Amino acid sequence: MPSKITTMLATFLFVSQAKVTEFTANPARTRELIHQTADRLGPDGAADAAVEVAYEYGRHPETAAAHMRACLLAIELANVEIPVPAPRMAVTR
């Protein structure tokens, strides 16, 4: 089962408007599309992308699942690195 981060990145890729053939064999293009989509959607991008995916599943259920599977696979193959901040040390007085 993919992580929540992988799923969210796949969601951004799903709503990028790119054809599957554009990113499946090109990890660099996959990463580029994720960044472009995140920039386009802005601060509420995760919620907006989830709404778009739900809409597409409702409108085109016969193709949406295959498209999402391709997006998830592309994310896994692209080795997208997510910077995770280091834990903060508590300051005691």
PDB file of N, CA and C in Angstrom:
ATOM      1  N   MET A   1       0.849  -1.172   0.000  1.00  0.00           N
ATOM      2  CA  MET A   1       0.000   0.000   0.000  1.00  0.00           C
ATOM      3  C   MET A   1       0.898   1.240   0.000  1.00  0.00           C
ATOM      4  N   PRO A   2       0.627   2.173  -0.904  1.00  0.00           N
ATOM      5  CA  PRO A   2       1.459   3.376  -0.967  1.00  0.00           C
ATOM      6  C   PRO A   2       1.258   4.278   0.251  1.00  0.00           C
ATOM      7  N   SER A   3       2.286   5.042   0.570  1.00  0.00           N
ATOM      8  CA  SER A   3       2.187   5.971   1.691  1.00  0.00           C
ATOM      9  C   SER A   3       1.267   7.136   1.334  1.00  0.00           C
ATOM     10  N   LYS A   4       0.890   7.907   2.340  1.00  0.00           N
ATOM     11  CA  LYS A   4       0.042   9.077   2.099  1.00  0.00           C
ATOM     12  C   LYS A   4       0.762  10.093   1.219  1.00  0.00           C
ATOM     13  N   ILE A   5       2.062  10.226   1.394  1.00  0.00           N
ATOM     14  CA  ILE A   5       2.827  11.173   0.585  1.00  0.00           C
ATOM     15  C   ILE A   5       2.859  10.710  -0.867  1.00  0.00           C
ATOM     16  N   THR A   6       3.124   9.425  -1.091  1.00  0.00           N
ATOM     17  CA  THR A   6       3.131   8.883  -2.445  1.00  0.00           C
ATOM     18  C   THR A   6       1.773   9.082  -3.104  1.00  0.00           C
ATOM     19  N   THR A   7       0.713   8.831  -2.361  1.00  0.00           N
ATOM     20  CA  THR A   7      -0.636   8.998  -2.897  1.00  0.00           C
ATOM     21  C   THR A   7      -0.913  10.454  -3.252  1.00  0.00           C
ATOM     22  N   MET A   8      -0.470  11.390  -2.405  1.00  0.00           N
ATOM     23  CA  MET A   8      -0.701  12.806  -2.695  1.00  0.00           C
ATOM     24  C   MET A   8       0.085  13.248  -3.923  1.00  0.00           C
ATOM     25  N   LEU A   9       1.328  12.787  -4.050  1.00  0.00           N
ATOM     26  CA  LEU A   9       2.121  13.119  -5.231  1.00  0.00           C
ATOM     27  C   LEU A   9       1.484  12.538  -6.489  1.00  0.00           C
ATOM     28  N   ALA A  10       0.967  11.321  -6.386  1.00  0.00           N
ATOM     29  CA  ALA A  10       0.279  10.712  -7.526  1.00  0.00           C
ATOM     30  C   ALA A  10      -0.981  11.501  -7.885  1.00  0.00           C
ATOM     31  N   THR A  11      -1.635  12.048  -6.885  1.00  0.00           N
ATOM     32  CA  THR A  11      -2.817  12.870  -7.116  1.00  0.00           C
ATOM     33  C   THR A  11      -2.436  14.128  -7.893  1.00  0.00           C
ATOM     34  N   PHE A  12      -1.334  14.767  -7.515  1.00  0.00           N
ATOM     35  CA  PHE A  12      -0.859  15.932  -8.273  1.00  0.00           C
ATOM     36  C   PHE A  12      -0.535  15.539  -9.711  1.00  0.00           C
ATOM     37  N   LEU A  13       0.106  14.392  -9.882  1.00  0.00           N
ATOM     38  CA  LEU A  13       0.439  13.929 -11.230  1.00  0.00           C
ATOM     39  C   LEU A  13      -0.833  13.641 -12.022  1.00  0.00           C
ATOM     40  N   PHE A  14      -1.818  13.049 -11.371  1.00  0.00           N
ATOM     41  CA  PHE A  14      -3.096  12.713 -12.000  1.00  0.00           C
ATOM     42  C   PHE A  14      -3.763  13.957 -12.577  1.00  0.00           C
ATOM     43  N   VAL A  15      -3.738  15.066 -11.833  1.00  0.00           N
ATOM     44  CA  VAL A  15      -4.435  16.284 -12.266  1.00  0.00           C
ATOM     45  C   VAL A  15      -3.539  17.218 -13.087  1.00  0.00           C
ATOM     46  N   SER A  16      -2.347  16.760 -13.443  1.00  0.00           N
ATOM     47  CA  SER A  16      -1.403  17.600 -14.186  1.00  0.00           C
ATOM     48  C   SER A  16      -1.805  17.822 -15.637  1.00  0.00           C
ATOM     49  N   GLN A  17      -2.783  17.105 -16.124  1.00  0.00           N
ATOM     50  CA  GLN A  17      -3.244  17.176 -17.515  1.00  0.00           C
ATOM     51  C   GLN A  17      -2.276  16.515 -18.494  1.00  0.00           C
ATOM     52  N   ALA A  18      -1.211  15.898 -17.998  1.00  0.00           N
ATOM     53  CA  ALA A  18      -0.242  15.232 -18.868  1.00  0.00           C
ATOM     54  C   ALA A  18      -0.745  13.836 -19.221  1.00  0.00           C
ATOM     55  N   LYS A  19      -0.453  13.418 -20.417  1.00  0.00           N
ATOM     56  CA  LYS A  19      -0.785  12.055 -20.836  1.00  0.00           C
ATOM     57  C   LYS A  19       0.160  11.084 -20.129  1.00  0.00           C
ATOM     58  N   VAL A  20      -0.317   9.901 -19.854  1.00  0.00           N
ATOM     59  CA  VAL A  20       0.473   8.892 -19.142  1.00  0.00           C
ATOM     60  C   VAL A  20       1.790   8.627 -19.870  1.00  0.00           C
ATOM     61  N   THR A  21       1.753   8.594 -21.195  1.00  0.00           N
ATOM     62  CA  THR A  21       2.977   8.318 -21.960  1.00  0.00           C
ATOM     63  C   THR A  21       4.024   9.404 -21.784  1.00  0.00           C
ATOM     64  N   GLU A  22       3.600  10.592 -21.362  1.00  0.00           N
ATOM     65  CA  GLU A  22       4.536  11.693 -21.173  1.00  0.00           C
ATOM     66  C   GLU A  22       5.430  11.503 -19.947  1.00  0.00           C
ATOM     67  N   PHE A  23       4.931  10.797 -18.930  1.00  0.00           N
ATOM     68  CA  PHE A  23       5.711  10.690 -17.695  1.00  0.00           C
ATOM     69  C   PHE A  23       6.101   9.281 -17.290  1.00  0.00           C
ATOM     70  N   THR A  24       5.496   8.258 -17.855  1.00  0.00           N
ATOM     71  CA  THR A  24       5.781   6.901 -17.374  1.00  0.00           C
ATOM     72  C   THR A  24       7.227   6.476 -17.561  1.00  0.00           C
ATOM     73  N   ALA A  25       7.861   6.881 -18.618  1.00  0.00           N
ATOM     74  CA  ALA A  25       9.237   6.450 -18.873  1.00  0.00           C
ATOM     75  C   ALA A  25      10.252   7.544 -18.568  1.00  0.00           C
ATOM     76  N   ASN A  26       9.815   8.618 -17.914  1.00  0.00           N
ATOM     77  CA  ASN A  26      10.701   9.751 -17.700  1.00  0.00           C
ATOM     78  C   ASN A  26      10.559  10.291 -16.273  1.00  0.00           C
ATOM     79  N   PRO A  27      11.357   9.769 -15.336  1.00  0.00           N
ATOM     80  CA  PRO A  27      11.262  10.214 -13.945  1.00  0.00           C
ATOM     81  C   PRO A  27      11.470  11.723 -13.768  1.00  0.00           C
ATOM     82  N   ALA A  28      12.361  12.311 -14.559  1.00  0.00           N
ATOM     83  CA  ALA A  28      12.587  13.752 -14.444  1.00  0.00           C
ATOM     84  C   ALA A  28      11.318  14.524 -14.819  1.00  0.00           C
ATOM     85  N   ARG A  29      10.626  14.067 -15.846  1.00  0.00           N
ATOM     86  CA  ARG A  29       9.381  14.723 -16.258  1.00  0.00           C
ATOM     87  C   ARG A  29       8.305  14.529 -15.188  1.00  0.00           C
ATOM     88  N   THR A  30       8.284  13.377 -14.557  1.00  0.00           N
ATOM     89  CA  THR A  30       7.336  13.119 -13.469  1.00  0.00           C
ATOM     90  C   THR A  30       7.530  14.142 -12.357  1.00  0.00           C
ATOM     91  N   ARG A  31       8.775  14.325 -11.930  1.00  0.00           N
ATOM     92  CA  ARG A  31       9.063  15.298 -10.868  1.00  0.00           C
ATOM     93  C   ARG A  31       8.701  16.714 -11.298  1.00  0.00           C
ATOM     94  N   GLU A  32       8.995  17.050 -12.537  1.00  0.00           N
ATOM     95  CA  GLU A  32       8.677  18.379 -13.065  1.00  0.00           C
ATOM     96  C   GLU A  32       7.163  18.624 -13.061  1.00  0.00           C
ATOM     97  N   LEU A  33       6.400  17.642 -13.485  1.00  0.00           N
ATOM     98  CA  LEU A  33       4.939  17.782 -13.523  1.00  0.00           C
ATOM     99  C   LEU A  33       4.357  17.959 -12.119  1.00  0.00           C
ATOM    100  N   ILE A  34       4.904  17.246 -11.152  1.00  0.00           N
ATOM    101  CA  ILE A  34       4.428  17.384  -9.770  1.00  0.00           C
ATOM    102  C   ILE A  34       4.644  18.813  -9.284  1.00  0.00           C
ATOM    103  N   HIS A  35       5.847  19.342  -9.517  1.00  0.00           N
ATOM    104  CA  HIS A  35       6.155  20.703  -9.071  1.00  0.00           C
ATOM    105  C   HIS A  35       5.293  21.735  -9.796  1.00  0.00           C
ATOM    106  N   GLN A  36       5.122  21.576 -11.097  1.00  0.00           N
ATOM    107  CA  GLN A  36       4.296  22.517 -11.862  1.00  0.00           C
ATOM    108  C   GLN A  36       2.853  22.500 -11.374  1.00  0.00           C
ATOM    109  N   THR A  37       2.342  21.317 -11.118  1.00  0.00           N
ATOM    110  CA  THR A  37       0.958  21.200 -10.664  1.00  0.00           C
ATOM    111  C   THR A  37       0.790  21.790  -9.271  1.00  0.00           C
ATOM    112  N   ALA A  38       1.730  21.523  -8.386  1.00  0.00           N
ATOM    113  CA  ALA A  38       1.661  22.094  -7.037  1.00  0.00           C
ATOM    114  C   ALA A  38       1.695  23.616  -7.108  1.00  0.00           C
ATOM    115  N   ASP A  39       2.553  24.166  -7.950  1.00  0.00           N
ATOM    116  CA  ASP A  39       2.617  25.627  -8.111  1.00  0.00           C
ATOM    117  C   ASP A  39       1.310  26.174  -8.681  1.00  0.00           C
ATOM    118  N   ARG A  40       0.754  25.478  -9.655  1.00  0.00           N
ATOM    119  CA  ARG A  40      -0.495  25.927 -10.297  1.00  0.00           C
ATOM    120  C   ARG A  40      -1.658  25.911  -9.311  1.00  0.00           C
ATOM    121  N   LEU A  41      -1.730  24.893  -8.474  1.00  0.00           N
ATOM    122  CA  LEU A  41      -2.864  24.749  -7.568  1.00  0.00           C
ATOM    123  C   LEU A  41      -2.747  25.626  -6.321  1.00  0.00           C
ATOM    124  N   GLY A  42      -1.538  26.021  -5.960  1.00  0.00           N
ATOM    125  CA  GLY A  42      -1.360  26.936  -4.839  1.00  0.00           C
ATOM    126  C   GLY A  42      -1.494  26.282  -3.478  1.00  0.00           C
ATOM    127  N   PRO A  43      -1.746  27.124  -2.447  1.00  0.00           N
ATOM    128  CA  PRO A  43      -1.720  26.640  -1.065  1.00  0.00           C
ATOM    129  C   PRO A  43      -2.799  25.604  -0.734  1.00  0.00           C
ATOM    130  N   ASP A  44      -3.903  25.617  -1.431  1.00  0.00           N
ATOM    131  CA  ASP A  44      -4.956  24.624  -1.199  1.00  0.00           C
ATOM    132  C   ASP A  44      -4.883  23.491  -2.220  1.00  0.00           C
ATOM    133  N   GLY A  45      -3.704  23.311  -2.794  1.00  0.00           N
ATOM    134  CA  GLY A  45      -3.526  22.361  -3.879  1.00  0.00           C
ATOM    135  C   GLY A  45      -3.908  20.932  -3.562  1.00  0.00           C
ATOM    136  N   ALA A  46      -3.580  20.466  -2.380  1.00  0.00           N
ATOM    137  CA  ALA A  46      -3.891  19.075  -2.031  1.00  0.00           C
ATOM    138  C   ALA A  46      -5.401  18.843  -2.046  1.00  0.00           C
ATOM    139  N   ALA A  47      -6.141  19.744  -1.445  1.00  0.00           N
ATOM    140  CA  ALA A  47      -7.605  19.604  -1.409  1.00  0.00           C
ATOM    141  C   ALA A  47      -8.191  19.752  -2.807  1.00  0.00           C
ATOM    142  N   ASP A  48      -7.702  20.735  -3.566  1.00  0.00           N
ATOM    143  CA  ASP A  48      -8.212  20.946  -4.921  1.00  0.00           C
ATOM    144  C   ASP A  48      -7.921  19.752  -5.820  1.00  0.00           C
ATOM    145  N   ALA A  49      -6.729  19.177  -5.677  1.00  0.00           N
ATOM    146  CA  ALA A  49      -6.368  18.013  -6.477  1.00  0.00           C
ATOM    147  C   ALA A  49      -7.250  16.819  -6.124  1.00  0.00           C
ATOM    148  N   ALA A  50      -7.521  16.630  -4.839  1.00  0.00           N
ATOM    149  CA  ALA A  50      -8.386  15.516  -4.416  1.00  0.00           C
ATOM    150  C   ALA A  50      -9.788  15.668  -4.998  1.00  0.00           C
ATOM    151  N   VAL A  51     -10.280  16.893  -5.049  1.00  0.00           N
ATOM    152  CA  VAL A  51     -11.603  17.144  -5.634  1.00  0.00           C
ATOM    153  C   VAL A  51     -11.593  16.808  -7.122  1.00  0.00           C
ATOM    154  N   GLU A  52     -10.530  17.219  -7.820  1.00  0.00           N
ATOM    155  CA  GLU A  52     -10.428  16.922  -9.258  1.00  0.00           C
ATOM    156  C   GLU A  52     -10.392  15.423  -9.518  1.00  0.00           C
ATOM    157  N   VAL A  53      -9.639  14.697  -8.684  1.00  0.00           N
ATOM    158  CA  VAL A  53      -9.564  13.245  -8.854  1.00  0.00           C
ATOM    159  C   VAL A  53     -10.930  12.606  -8.630  1.00  0.00           C
ATOM    160  N   ALA A  54     -11.620  13.026  -7.595  1.00  0.00           N
ATOM    161  CA  ALA A  54     -12.960  12.487  -7.324  1.00  0.00           C
ATOM    162  C   ALA A  54     -13.897  12.753  -8.495  1.00  0.00           C
ATOM    163  N   TYR A  55     -13.804  13.948  -9.046  1.00  0.00           N
ATOM    164  CA  TYR A  55     -14.640  14.303 -10.193  1.00  0.00           C
ATOM    165  C   TYR A  55     -14.346  13.379 -11.374  1.00  0.00           C
ATOM    166  N   GLU A  56     -13.058  13.149 -11.644  1.00  0.00           N
ATOM    167  CA  GLU A  56     -12.685  12.281 -12.766  1.00  0.00           C
ATOM    168  C   GLU A  56     -13.114  10.837 -12.541  1.00  0.00           C
ATOM    169  N   TYR A  57     -13.030  10.360 -11.296  1.00  0.00           N
ATOM    170  CA  TYR A  57     -13.508   8.999 -11.001  1.00  0.00           C
ATOM    171  C   TYR A  57     -15.010   8.901 -11.245  1.00  0.00           C
ATOM    172  N   GLY A  58     -15.737   9.957 -10.920  1.00  0.00           N
ATOM    173  CA  GLY A  58     -17.178   9.958 -11.161  1.00  0.00           C
ATOM    174  C   GLY A  58     -17.523  10.082 -12.627  1.00  0.00           C
ATOM    175  N   ARG A  59     -16.757  10.865 -13.338  1.00  0.00           N
ATOM    176  CA  ARG A  59     -17.051  11.142 -14.747  1.00  0.00           C
ATOM    177  C   ARG A  59     -16.520  10.054 -15.674  1.00  0.00           C
ATOM    178  N   HIS A  60     -15.340   9.523 -15.371  1.00  0.00           N
ATOM    179  CA  HIS A  60     -14.698   8.515 -16.232  1.00  0.00           C
ATOM    180  C   HIS A  60     -14.186   7.339 -15.398  1.00  0.00           C
ATOM    181  N   PRO A  61     -15.079   6.612 -14.729  1.00  0.00           N
ATOM    182  CA  PRO A  61     -14.607   5.519 -13.867  1.00  0.00           C
ATOM    183  C   PRO A  61     -13.857   4.428 -14.624  1.00  0.00           C
ATOM    184  N   GLU A  62     -14.141   4.292 -15.885  1.00  0.00           N
ATOM    185  CA  GLU A  62     -13.505   3.227 -16.663  1.00  0.00           C
ATOM    186  C   GLU A  62     -12.027   3.502 -16.941  1.00  0.00           C
ATOM    187  N   THR A  63     -11.594   4.763 -16.877  1.00  0.00           N
ATOM    188  CA  THR A  63     -10.189   5.078 -17.148  1.00  0.00           C
ATOM    189  C   THR A  63      -9.455   5.656 -15.937  1.00  0.00           C
ATOM    190  N   ALA A  64     -10.180   6.176 -14.977  1.00  0.00           N
ATOM    191  CA  ALA A  64      -9.543   6.860 -13.845  1.00  0.00           C
ATOM    192  C   ALA A  64      -8.664   5.921 -13.014  1.00  0.00           C
ATOM    193  N   ALA A  65      -9.132   4.721 -12.761  1.00  0.00           N
ATOM    194  CA  ALA A  65      -8.356   3.789 -11.928  1.00  0.00           C
ATOM    195  C   ALA A  65      -7.040   3.418 -12.601  1.00  0.00           C
ATOM    196  N   ALA A  66      -7.070   3.156 -13.905  1.00  0.00           N
ATOM    197  CA  ALA A  66      -5.835   2.825 -14.621  1.00  0.00           C
ATOM    198  C   ALA A  66      -4.884   4.019 -14.645  1.00  0.00           C
ATOM    199  N   HIS A  67      -5.439   5.211 -14.797  1.00  0.00           N
ATOM    200  CA  HIS A  67      -4.628   6.433 -14.791  1.00  0.00           C
ATOM    201  C   HIS A  67      -3.947   6.608 -13.425  1.00  0.00           C
ATOM    202  N   MET A  68      -4.690   6.401 -12.343  1.00  0.00           N
ATOM    203  CA  MET A  68      -4.101   6.536 -11.009  1.00  0.00           C
ATOM    204  C   MET A  68      -3.037   5.476 -10.769  1.00  0.00           C
ATOM    205  N   ARG A  69      -3.275   4.251 -11.218  1.00  0.00           N
ATOM    206  CA  ARG A  69      -2.245   3.205 -11.065  1.00  0.00           C
ATOM    207  C   ARG A  69      -0.954   3.607 -11.785  1.00  0.00           C
ATOM    208  N   ALA A  70      -1.089   4.176 -12.982  1.00  0.00           N
ATOM    209  CA  ALA A  70       0.091   4.634 -13.731  1.00  0.00           C
ATOM    210  C   ALA A  70       0.789   5.763 -12.993  1.00  0.00           C
ATOM    211  N   CYS A  71       0.019   6.657 -12.392  1.00  0.00           N
ATOM    212  CA  CYS A  71       0.598   7.766 -11.625  1.00  0.00           C
ATOM    213  C   CYS A  71       1.345   7.248 -10.402  1.00  0.00           C
ATOM    214  N   LEU A  72       0.750   6.310  -9.685  1.00  0.00           N
ATOM    215  CA  LEU A  72       1.408   5.734  -8.499  1.00  0.00           C
ATOM    216  C   LEU A  72       2.710   5.040  -8.882  1.00  0.00           C
ATOM    217  N   LEU A  73       2.690   4.287  -9.969  1.00  0.00           N
ATOM    218  CA  LEU A  73       3.895   3.597 -10.423  1.00  0.00           C
ATOM    219  C   LEU A  73       4.965   4.609 -10.826  1.00  0.00           C
ATOM    220  N   ALA A  74       4.583   5.661 -11.525  1.00  0.00           N
ATOM    221  CA  ALA A  74       5.536   6.685 -11.946  1.00  0.00           C
ATOM    222  C   ALA A  74       6.179   7.366 -10.741  1.00  0.00           C
ATOM    223  N   ILE A  75       5.390   7.620  -9.693  1.00  0.00           N
ATOM    224  CA  ILE A  75       5.930   8.233  -8.473  1.00  0.00           C
ATOM    225  C   ILE A  75       6.948   7.298  -7.833  1.00  0.00           C
ATOM    226  N   GLU A  76       6.614   6.029  -7.749  1.00  0.00           N
ATOM    227  CA  GLU A  76       7.537   5.053  -7.159  1.00  0.00           C
ATOM    228  C   GLU A  76       8.847   5.000  -7.949  1.00  0.00           C
ATOM    229  N   LEU A  77       8.754   5.027  -9.279  1.00  0.00           N
ATOM    230  CA  LEU A  77       9.948   4.918 -10.117  1.00  0.00           C
ATOM    231  C   LEU A  77      10.764   6.208 -10.167  1.00  0.00           C
ATOM    232  N   ALA A  78      10.127   7.338  -9.882  1.00  0.00           N
ATOM    233  CA  ALA A  78      10.813   8.628  -9.962  1.00  0.00           C
ATOM    234  C   ALA A  78      11.676   8.909  -8.740  1.00  0.00           C
ATOM    235  N   ASN A  79      11.527   8.117  -7.700  1.00  0.00           N
ATOM    236  CA  ASN A  79      12.293   8.331  -6.464  1.00  0.00           C
ATOM    237  C   ASN A  79      12.212   9.780  -6.005  1.00  0.00           C
ATOM    238  N   VAL A  80      11.005  10.265  -5.896  1.00  0.00           N
ATOM    239  CA  VAL A  80      10.798  11.640  -5.451  1.00  0.00           C
ATOM    240  C   VAL A  80      11.203  11.740  -3.993  1.00  0.00           C
ATOM    241  N   GLU A  81      12.083  12.686  -3.703  1.00  0.00           N
ATOM    242  CA  GLU A  81      12.546  12.874  -2.333  1.00  0.00           C
ATOM    243  C   GLU A  81      11.749  13.984  -1.686  1.00  0.00           C
ATOM    244  N   ILE A  82      11.241  13.710  -0.519  1.00  0.00           N
ATOM    245  CA  ILE A  82      10.476  14.686   0.245  1.00  0.00           C
ATOM    246  C   ILE A  82      11.327  15.085   1.443  1.00  0.00           C
ATOM    247  N   PRO A  83      11.702  16.355   1.498  1.00  0.00           N
ATOM    248  CA  PRO A  83      12.487  16.766   2.666  1.00  0.00           C
ATOM    249  C   PRO A  83      11.633  16.736   3.931  1.00  0.00           C
ATOM    250  N   VAL A  84      12.112  16.045   4.913  1.00  0.00           N
ATOM    251  CA  VAL A  84      11.404  15.964   6.189  1.00  0.00           C
ATOM    252  C   VAL A  84      12.247  16.695   7.216  1.00  0.00           C
ATOM    253  N   PRO A  85      11.666  17.694   7.874  1.00  0.00           N
ATOM    254  CA  PRO A  85      12.457  18.437   8.855  1.00  0.00           C
ATOM    255  C   PRO A  85      12.902  17.535  10.002  1.00  0.00           C
ATOM    256  N   ALA A  86      14.060  17.844  10.509  1.00  0.00           N
ATOM    257  CA  ALA A  86      14.582  17.096  11.649  1.00  0.00           C
ATOM    258  C   ALA A  86      13.740  17.405  12.872  1.00  0.00           C
ATOM    259  N   PRO A  87      13.623  16.445  13.778  1.00  0.00           N
ATOM    260  CA  PRO A  87      12.857  16.718  14.992  1.00  0.00           C
ATOM    261  C   PRO A  87      13.494  17.854  15.772  1.00  0.00           C
ATOM    262  N   ARG A  88      12.674  18.648  16.349  1.00  0.00           N
ATOM    263  CA  ARG A  88      13.173  19.777  17.141  1.00  0.00           C
ATOM    264  C   ARG A  88      13.485  19.310  18.552  1.00  0.00           C
ATOM    265  N   MET A  89      14.541  19.862  19.075  1.00  0.00           N
ATOM    266  CA  MET A  89      14.939  19.527  20.424  1.00  0.00           C
ATOM    267  C   MET A  89      14.179  20.451  21.390  1.00  0.00           C
ATOM    268  N   ALA A  90      13.683  19.892  22.443  1.00  0.00           N
ATOM    269  CA  ALA A  90      12.990  20.688  23.432  1.00  0.00           C
ATOM    270  C   ALA A  90      14.010  21.510  24.230  1.00  0.00           C
ATOM    271  N   VAL A  91      13.648  22.719  24.498  1.00  0.00           N
ATOM    272  CA  VAL A  91      14.524  23.589  25.276  1.00  0.00           C
ATOM    273  C   VAL A  91      13.996  23.620  26.705  1.00  0.00           C
ATOM    274  N   THR A  92      14.857  23.244  27.603  1.00  0.00           N
ATOM    275  CA  THR A  92      14.459  23.280  29.013  1.00  0.00           C
ATOM    276  C   THR A  92      15.205  24.405  29.705  1.00  0.00           C
ATOM    277  N   ARG A  93      14.566  24.964  30.689  1.00  0.00           N
ATOM    278  CA  ARG A  93      15.215  26.060  31.437  1.00  0.00           C
ATOM    279  C   ARG A  93      15.413  25.666  32.860  1.00  0.00           C
TER     280      ARG A  93
END
